[in-house]
PDB file of C-alpha atoms in Angstrom:
ATOM      1  CA  MET X   1      -0.076 171.831  55.578  1.00 74.00           C
ATOM      2  CA  THR X   2       2.884 170.794  57.488  1.00 86.00           C
ATOM      3  CA  PRO X   3       5.020 168.001  56.040  1.00 81.00           C
ATOM      4  CA  ASP X   4       3.701 165.699  59.442  1.00 84.00           C
ATOM      5  CA  ALA X   5       0.012 166.511  58.338  1.00 83.00           C
ATOM      6  CA  VAL X   6       0.681 165.445  54.699  1.00 76.00           C
ATOM      7  CA  ALA X   7       2.543 162.352  55.940  1.00 77.00           C
ATOM      8  CA  GLN X   8      -0.511 161.548  58.536  1.00 84.00           C
ATOM      9  CA  TYR X   9      -3.055 162.385  55.584  1.00 79.00           C
ATOM     10  CA  LEU X  10      -1.287 159.571  53.413  1.00 75.00           C
ATOM     11  CA  GLN X  11      -1.132 157.142  56.395  1.00 81.00           C
ATOM     12  CA  HIS X  12      -4.960 157.422  56.773  1.00 84.00           C
ATOM     13  CA  ASN X  13      -5.900 157.357  53.005  1.00 81.00           C
ATOM     14  CA  PRO X  14      -3.514 154.794  51.273  1.00 78.00           C
ATOM     15  CA  SER X  15      -6.225 154.873  48.442  1.00 81.00           C
ATOM     16  CA  PHE X  16      -4.577 158.205  47.423  1.00 76.00           C
ATOM     17  CA  PHE X  17      -1.816 156.439  45.757  1.00 71.00           C
ATOM     18  CA  GLU X  18      -4.090 154.319  43.626  1.00 73.00           C
ATOM     19  CA  ASP X  19      -6.691 157.471  42.827  1.00 74.00           C
ATOM     20  CA  TYR X  20      -3.859 159.735  41.720  1.00 73.00           C
ATOM     21  CA  ALA X  21      -1.290 157.011  40.054  1.00 71.00           C
ATOM     22  CA  ASP X  22      -0.524 159.200  37.057  1.00 73.00           C
ATOM     23  CA  GLN X  23       0.225 162.238  39.140  1.00 73.00           C
ATOM     24  CA  MET X  24       2.506 160.212  41.454  1.00 68.00           C
ATOM     25  CA  ALA X  25       4.611 158.920  38.659  1.00 68.00           C
ATOM     26  CA  GLN X  26       5.332 162.689  37.333  1.00 71.00           C
ATOM     27  CA  ILE X  27       6.739 163.652  40.969  1.00 70.00           C
ATOM     28  CA  PHE X  28      10.376 163.457  40.706  1.00 68.00           C
ATOM     29  CA  VAL X  29      12.732 163.455  43.785  1.00 67.00           C
ATOM     30  CA  PRO X  30      16.566 163.683  44.075  1.00 70.00           C
ATOM     31  CA  HIS X  31      18.391 160.459  43.626  1.00 67.00           C
ATOM     32  CA  PRO X  32      19.509 159.098  46.991  1.00 65.00           C
ATOM     33  CA  HIS X  33      23.112 158.918  46.139  1.00 66.00           C
ATOM     34  CA  GLY X  34      23.078 162.116  44.153  1.00 65.00           C
ATOM     35  CA  GLY X  35      23.051 162.702  40.607  1.00 63.00           C
ATOM     36  CA  ARG X  36      19.881 162.961  38.214  1.00 69.00           C
ATOM     37  CA  ALA X  37      16.343 163.281  40.103  1.00 71.00           C
ATOM     38  CA  ILE X  38      13.896 160.410  39.557  1.00 65.00           C
ATOM     39  CA  SER X  39      10.434 159.307  39.692  1.00 69.00           C
ATOM     40  CA  LEU X  40       8.643 158.878  43.019  1.00 67.00           C
ATOM     41  CA  PRO X  41       8.157 154.959  42.201  1.00 71.00           C
ATOM     42  CA  GLU X  42      11.531 154.785  40.985  1.00 74.00           C
ATOM     43  CA  ARG X  43      12.826 156.127  44.526  1.00 72.00           C
ATOM     44  CA  GLN X  44      10.618 153.500  46.096  1.00 76.00           C
ATOM     45  CA  MET X  45      12.124 150.848  44.248  1.00 80.00           C
ATOM     46  CA  LEU X  46      15.531 151.850  45.355  1.00 77.00           C
ATOM     47  CA  THR X  47      14.294 152.014  48.984  1.00 80.00           C
ATOM     48  CA  LEU X  48      12.950 148.457  48.545  1.00 85.00           C
ATOM     49  CA  ARG X  49      16.260 146.912  46.869  1.00 84.00           C
ATOM     50  CA  GLU X  50      18.094 148.661  49.766  1.00 84.00           C
ATOM     51  CA  LYS X  51      16.088 147.248  52.335  1.00 88.00           C
ATOM     52  CA  VAL X  52      16.539 143.874  50.531  1.00 87.00           C
ATOM     53  CA  LYS X  53      20.317 144.209  50.650  1.00 88.00           C
ATOM     54  CA  ALA X  54      20.392 144.823  54.047  1.00 86.00           C
ATOM     55  CA  LEU X  55      18.164 141.615  54.928  1.00 87.00           C
ATOM     56  CA  GLU X  56      20.415 139.523  52.789  1.00 86.00           C
ATOM     57  CA  HIS X  57      23.654 140.659  54.616  1.00 87.00           C
ATOM     58  CA  SER X  58      21.765 140.230  57.963  1.00 87.00           C
ATOM     59  CA  LEU X  59      21.007 136.473  56.657  1.00 87.00           C
ATOM     60  CA  ALA X  60      24.485 136.078  55.633  1.00 84.00           C
ATOM     61  CA  ASP X  61      25.822 137.094  59.130  1.00 83.00           C
ATOM     62  CA  LEU X  62      23.638 134.613  60.769  1.00 84.00           C
ATOM     63  CA  VAL X  63      24.458 131.842  58.711  1.00 84.00           C
ATOM     64  CA  GLU X  64      28.213 132.445  59.005  1.00 82.00           C
ATOM     65  CA  THR X  65      27.312 132.477  62.946  1.00 77.00           C
ATOM     66  CA  GLY X  66      25.523 129.382  62.658  1.00 80.00           C
ATOM     67  CA  HIS X  67      28.483 127.514  60.717  1.00 79.00           C
ATOM     68  CA  SER X  68      30.807 129.051  63.470  1.00 81.00           C
ATOM     69  CA  ASN X  69      28.592 127.916  66.464  1.00 81.00           C
ATOM     70  CA  ASP X  70      28.379 124.109  64.875  1.00 86.00           C
ATOM     71  CA  ALA X  71      32.159 124.365  64.740  1.00 87.00           C
ATOM     72  CA  LEU X  72      32.781 125.177  68.057  1.00 86.00           C
ATOM     73  CA  SER X  73      30.252 122.924  69.769  1.00 89.00           C
ATOM     74  CA  SER X  74      32.025 119.854  67.582  1.00 91.00           C
ATOM     75  CA  LYS X  75      35.350 121.175  69.135  1.00 92.00           C
ATOM     76  CA  MET X  76      33.864 121.311  72.527  1.00 92.00           C
ATOM     77  CA  HIS X  77      32.315 117.919  71.819  1.00 93.00           C
ATOM     78  CA  ARG X  78      35.363 116.402  70.981  1.00 94.00           C
ATOM     79  CA  LEU X  79      37.360 117.977  74.116  1.00 94.00           C
ATOM     80  CA  THR X  80      34.587 116.637  76.483  1.00 94.00           C
ATOM     81  CA  LEU X  81      34.805 113.097  75.173  1.00 94.00           C
ATOM     82  CA  ALA X  82      38.670 113.336  75.379  1.00 94.00           C
ATOM     83  CA  MET X  83      38.592 114.441  79.046  1.00 94.00           C
ATOM     84  CA  LEU X  84      35.903 112.085  79.908  1.00 92.00           C
ATOM     85  CA  GLY X  85      37.722 109.139  78.417  1.00 93.00           C
ATOM     86  CA  ALA X  86      40.873 109.896  80.788  1.00 92.00           C
ATOM     87  CA  VAL X  87      38.944 110.049  83.749  1.00 92.00           C
ATOM     88  CA  PRO X  88      39.652 106.260  84.631  1.00 90.00           C
ATOM     89  CA  VAL X  89      43.418 106.769  83.798  1.00 89.00           C
ATOM     90  CA  SER X  90      44.042 109.883  86.109  1.00 89.00           C
ATOM     91  CA  PRO X  91      43.490 113.575  86.623  1.00 90.00           C
ATOM     92  CA  LEU X  92      46.914 114.415  84.915  1.00 90.00           C
ATOM     93  CA  ARG X  93      45.965 112.606  82.040  1.00 92.00           C
ATOM     94  CA  VAL X  94      42.442 114.587  81.825  1.00 93.00           C
ATOM     95  CA  ILE X  95      44.400 117.658  82.199  1.00 92.00           C
ATOM     96  CA  GLU X  96      46.665 116.664  79.685  1.00 93.00           C
ATOM     97  CA  ARG X  97      44.031 115.733  77.323  1.00 94.00           C
ATOM     98  CA  MET X  98      42.187 119.086  77.736  1.00 95.00           C
ATOM     99  CA  ASN X  99      45.460 121.303  77.150  1.00 94.00           C
ATOM    100  CA  TYR X 100      46.165 119.038  74.066  1.00 95.00           C
ATOM    101  CA  HIS X 101      42.572 119.824  72.648  1.00 94.00           C
ATOM    102  CA  LEU X 102      42.537 123.814  73.683  1.00 95.00           C
ATOM    103  CA  ARG X 103      45.886 123.772  71.846  1.00 94.00           C
ATOM    104  CA  GLU X 104      45.115 121.942  68.840  1.00 93.00           C
ATOM    105  CA  ASP X 105      41.523 122.733  68.366  1.00 92.00           C
ATOM    106  CA  PHE X 106      40.970 126.145  69.819  1.00 93.00           C
ATOM    107  CA  ALA X 107      44.486 127.553  69.119  1.00 93.00           C
ATOM    108  CA  ILE X 108      44.720 128.400  72.635  1.00 93.00           C
ATOM    109  CA  PRO X 109      48.522 127.326  73.638  1.00 90.00           C
ATOM    110  CA  HIS X 110      48.607 129.236  76.994  1.00 95.00           C
ATOM    111  CA  CYS X 111      46.403 127.074  79.633  1.00 94.00           C
ATOM    112  CA  GLN X 112      47.075 126.637  83.238  1.00 93.00           C
ATOM    113  CA  PHE X 113      45.189 124.763  85.986  1.00 92.00           C
ATOM    114  CA  ARG X 114      45.722 125.147  89.627  1.00 91.00           C
ATOM    115  CA  ALA X 115      44.101 123.139  92.289  1.00 89.00           C
ATOM    116  CA  TRP X 116      43.919 122.863  95.919  1.00 88.00           C
ATOM    117  CA  ARG X 117      42.005 120.826  98.869  1.00 86.00           C
ATOM    118  CA  VAL X 118      42.670 117.596  96.888  1.00 88.00           C
ATOM    119  CA  LYS X 119      42.580 113.987  97.897  1.00 88.00           C
ATOM    120  CA  SER X 120      45.774 112.827  99.597  1.00 86.00           C
ATOM    121  CA  GLU X 121      46.540 110.592  96.526  1.00 88.00           C
ATOM    122  CA  PHE X 122      46.607 113.247  94.416  1.00 87.00           C
ATOM    123  CA  ALA X 123      48.958 115.581  96.206  1.00 84.00           C
ATOM    124  CA  ALA X 124      51.226 115.950  93.352  1.00 81.00           C
ATOM    125  CA  ILE X 125      48.206 118.046  91.604  1.00 83.00           C
ATOM    126  CA  ASP X 126      47.815 120.313  94.587  1.00 81.00           C
ATOM    127  CA  SER X 127      48.979 124.002  93.398  1.00 78.00           C
ATOM    128  CA  ARG X 128      48.485 125.449  96.612  1.00 71.00           C
ATOM    129  CA  ALA X 129      52.303 126.540  96.947  1.00 68.00           C
ATOM    130  CA  GLY X 130      51.929 128.687  94.265  1.00 71.00           C
ATOM    131  CA  LEU X 131      48.762 130.655  95.007  1.00 82.00           C
ATOM    132  CA  SER X 132      48.354 133.352  97.404  1.00 85.00           C
ATOM    133  CA  VAL X 133      45.827 132.809 100.469  1.00 84.00           C
ATOM    134  CA  GLY X 134      43.817 135.887  99.127  1.00 86.00           C
ATOM    135  CA  LEU X 135      43.155 134.162  95.635  1.00 86.00           C
ATOM    136  CA  GLN X 136      42.125 130.761  97.361  1.00 85.00           C
ATOM    137  CA  ARG X 137      39.704 132.776  99.527  1.00 84.00           C
ATOM    138  CA  LEU X 138      38.337 134.606  96.779  1.00 84.00           C
ATOM    139  CA  VAL X 139      37.659 131.262  94.931  1.00 84.00           C
ATOM    140  CA  ASP X 140      36.137 129.314  97.951  1.00 82.00           C
ATOM    141  CA  THR X 141      33.719 132.355  98.753  1.00 79.00           C
ATOM    142  CA  PRO X 142      30.051 131.628  98.189  1.00 75.00           C
ATOM    143  CA  GLY X 143      28.939 133.543  95.190  1.00 70.00           C
ATOM    144  CA  SER X 144      32.594 134.008  93.922  1.00 68.00           C
ATOM    145  CA  ALA X 145      33.154 136.372  91.123  1.00 69.00           C
ATOM    146  CA  PHE X 146      34.933 133.548  89.191  1.00 74.00           C
ATOM    147  CA  LYS X 147      32.035 131.181  89.151  1.00 75.00           C
ATOM    148  CA  LEU X 148      31.270 132.607  86.006  1.00 83.00           C
ATOM    149  CA  PRO X 149      34.170 133.412  83.331  1.00 89.00           C
ATOM    150  CA  TYR X 150      36.188 136.702  83.782  1.00 90.00           C
ATOM    151  CA  CYS X 151      37.396 137.831  79.960  1.00 92.00           C
ATOM    152  CA  GLY X 152      39.097 140.670  79.912  1.00 91.00           C
ATOM    153  CA  PRO X 153      42.851 142.574  80.208  1.00 91.00           C
ATOM    154  CA  ILE X 154      45.066 139.931  82.024  1.00 88.00           C
ATOM    155  CA  HIS X 155      46.963 142.889  84.072  1.00 80.00           C
ATOM    156  CA  GLY X 156      43.422 144.577  84.732  1.00 72.00           C
ATOM    157  CA  LEU X 157      42.070 142.057  87.199  1.00 77.00           C
ATOM    158  CA  LYS X 158      42.106 143.126  90.579  1.00 74.00           C
ATOM    159  CA  HIS X 159      39.806 142.437  93.571  1.00 75.00           C
ATOM    160  CA  GLU X 160      40.367 144.443  96.608  1.00 70.00           C
ATOM    161  CA  GLU X 161      43.898 143.449  97.939  1.00 70.00           C
ATOM    162  CA  VAL X 162      44.452 140.611  95.577  1.00 77.00           C
ATOM    163  CA  LYS X 163      46.272 141.660  92.376  1.00 82.00           C
ATOM    164  CA  VAL X 164      44.784 138.372  90.705  1.00 86.00           C
ATOM    165  CA  GLY X 165      45.764 139.402  87.233  1.00 86.00           C
ATOM    166  CA  GLU X 166      49.348 139.655  88.213  1.00 87.00           C
ATOM    167  CA  GLU X 167      49.241 136.415  90.117  1.00 88.00           C
ATOM    168  CA  VAL X 168      47.593 134.604  87.297  1.00 90.00           C
ATOM    169  CA  ALA X 169      50.232 135.764  84.710  1.00 90.00           C
ATOM    170  CA  GLY X 170      52.960 134.503  86.829  1.00 89.00           C
ATOM    171  CA  TRP X 171      51.576 130.845  86.290  1.00 90.00           C
ATOM    172  CA  PHE X 172      52.653 131.222  82.796  1.00 91.00           C
ATOM    173  CA  GLY X 173      56.568 131.666  83.280  1.00 89.00           C
ATOM    174  CA  GLU X 174      58.441 133.387  80.205  1.00 91.00           C
ATOM    175  CA  ALA X 175      55.365 133.836  78.275  1.00 92.00           C
ATOM    176  CA  ALA X 176      53.628 136.049  80.804  1.00 91.00           C
ATOM    177  CA  PRO X 177      55.001 139.634  79.739  1.00 91.00           C
ATOM    178  CA  HIS X 178      53.607 139.065  76.211  1.00 93.00           C
ATOM    179  CA  LEU X 179      50.276 138.004  77.388  1.00 93.00           C
ATOM    180  CA  LYS X 180      47.650 140.324  76.912  1.00 92.00           C
ATOM    181  CA  SER X 181      43.877 138.909  77.442  1.00 93.00           C
ATOM    182  CA  LEU X 182      42.626 136.404  80.096  1.00 93.00           C
ATOM    183  CA  ALA X 183      39.766 133.982  80.516  1.00 94.00           C
ATOM    184  CA  LEU X 184      39.932 132.705  84.170  1.00 93.00           C
ATOM    185  CA  MET X 185      37.410 130.544  85.752  1.00 92.00           C
ATOM    186  CA  ALA X 186      36.604 128.167  88.915  1.00 90.00           C
ATOM    187  CA  ILE X 187      35.628 124.614  88.867  1.00 86.00           C
ATOM    188  CA  SER X 188      33.090 123.339  90.950  1.00 80.00           C
ATOM    189  CA  GLY X 189      33.168 120.564  93.640  1.00 73.00           C
ATOM    190  CA  GLY X 190      36.621 121.480  95.045  1.00 73.00           C
ATOM    191  CA  GLY X 191      39.252 124.234  95.136  1.00 86.00           C
ATOM    192  CA  GLY X 192      40.212 124.795  91.367  1.00 89.00           C
ATOM    193  CA  LEU X 193      41.397 127.544  88.780  1.00 91.00           C
ATOM    194  CA  LEU X 194      41.500 127.318  84.964  1.00 94.00           C
ATOM    195  CA  ALA X 195      43.244 129.941  83.195  1.00 94.00           C
ATOM    196  CA  LEU X 196      43.265 130.515  79.435  1.00 95.00           C
ATOM    197  CA  ALA X 197      45.360 133.527  78.299  1.00 95.00           C
ATOM    198  CA  SER X 198      46.600 134.876  74.740  1.00 94.00           C
ATOM    199  CA  GLU X 199      48.774 137.694  73.269  1.00 94.00           C
ATOM    200  CA  ASN X 200      45.807 139.146  71.371  1.00 93.00           C
ATOM    201  CA  GLU X 201      44.069 141.593  73.354  1.00 91.00           C
ATOM    202  CA  HIS X 202      40.959 140.786  71.727  1.00 92.00           C
ATOM    203  CA  ARG X 203      40.672 137.147  72.166  1.00 93.00           C
ATOM    204  CA  PHE X 204      39.244 137.184  75.502  1.00 94.00           C
ATOM    205  CA  TYR X 205      37.455 140.609  75.990  1.00 92.00           C
ATOM    206  CA  ALA X 206      34.821 142.004  78.861  1.00 89.00           C
ATOM    207  CA  GLY X 207      31.445 141.711  77.250  1.00 88.00           C
ATOM    208  CA  MET X 208      32.086 138.377  74.883  1.00 89.00           C
ATOM    209  CA  GLY X 209      29.953 135.375  75.037  1.00 88.00           C
ATOM    210  CA  THR X 210      30.960 132.893  77.575  1.00 91.00           C
ATOM    211  CA  LEU X 211      28.648 129.962  76.896  1.00 90.00           C
ATOM    212  CA  TYR X 212      31.449 127.540  75.824  1.00 91.00           C
ATOM    213  CA  LEU X 213      33.977 128.788  78.298  1.00 93.00           C
ATOM    214  CA  GLU X 214      31.032 127.924  80.817  1.00 92.00           C
ATOM    215  CA  ARG X 215      30.722 124.245  79.510  1.00 92.00           C
ATOM    216  CA  LEU X 216      34.572 123.981  79.483  1.00 93.00           C
ATOM    217  CA  ALA X 217      34.360 124.679  83.469  1.00 93.00           C
ATOM    218  CA  GLU X 218      31.716 122.304  83.892  1.00 92.00           C
ATOM    219  CA  SER X 219      32.918 119.513  81.650  1.00 93.00           C
ATOM    220  CA  LEU X 220      36.300 119.733  83.512  1.00 93.00           C
ATOM    221  CA  SER X 221      34.354 119.913  86.921  1.00 91.00           C
ATOM    222  CA  ALA X 222      32.887 116.683  85.927  1.00 91.00           C
ATOM    223  CA  ALA X 223      35.962 114.831  84.869  1.00 92.00           C
ATOM    224  CA  LEU X 224      37.789 116.137  88.151  1.00 91.00           C
ATOM    225  CA  ALA X 225      35.146 115.124  90.582  1.00 89.00           C
ATOM    226  CA  HIS X 226      36.859 112.310  91.919  1.00 88.00           C
ATOM    227  CA  LEU X 227      39.966 114.582  92.342  1.00 87.00           C
ATOM    228  CA  TYR X 228      38.399 116.089  95.530  1.00 86.00           C
ATOM    229  CA  PRO X 229      37.135 114.720  98.903  1.00 84.00           C
ATOM    230  CA  ALA X 230      33.475 113.994  98.907  1.00 76.00           C
ATOM    231  CA  PRO X 231      31.670 117.086 100.531  1.00 69.00           C
TER     232      PRO X 231
END
């Protein structure tokens, strides 16, 4: 009989192990980690223990992830409340509150916001002079790639003829040469871009989860809704 035939027979005849329990106890197999030979029941017990350990590690990872998500949710909640609480004061205060919480709660010291097409009374916030026409057009285009956050290398971000990464890096002044990773997202309701950067190349990376970045963009959009003329 072939090994596959033996395995198939045992699967279809589970009573074999009960009928020949004594013989099974006399079968010895190599220890999975080397050394002495062990009985088949002992080998099965080791296999079960290893599976239990793997499940325990998986459970521990899930618990740790849950605690991390709870902490992030609390931080995001505080940030959102702070921004919405600053709405009656001024858009500048909203941005100041956002920068403060990103720096203190999320350890993101490099944050830049650019806005254009704002109401005339908020002309001081209009950052059009510091933006290329190409980048503004990219953001304003329906279905823009920045409607969802971009995460990845700061200098690797390009779109056709617009070197987006290089342009955005310039917003950070003297810190620009040291920045490695970038999260870039548009805000809805007008023209606006929020850029978060880090010296750590692994802080914002391609393929990372963007749920909280999306929530940040949505919260900022809601807090700055009065910054733009009605559509």
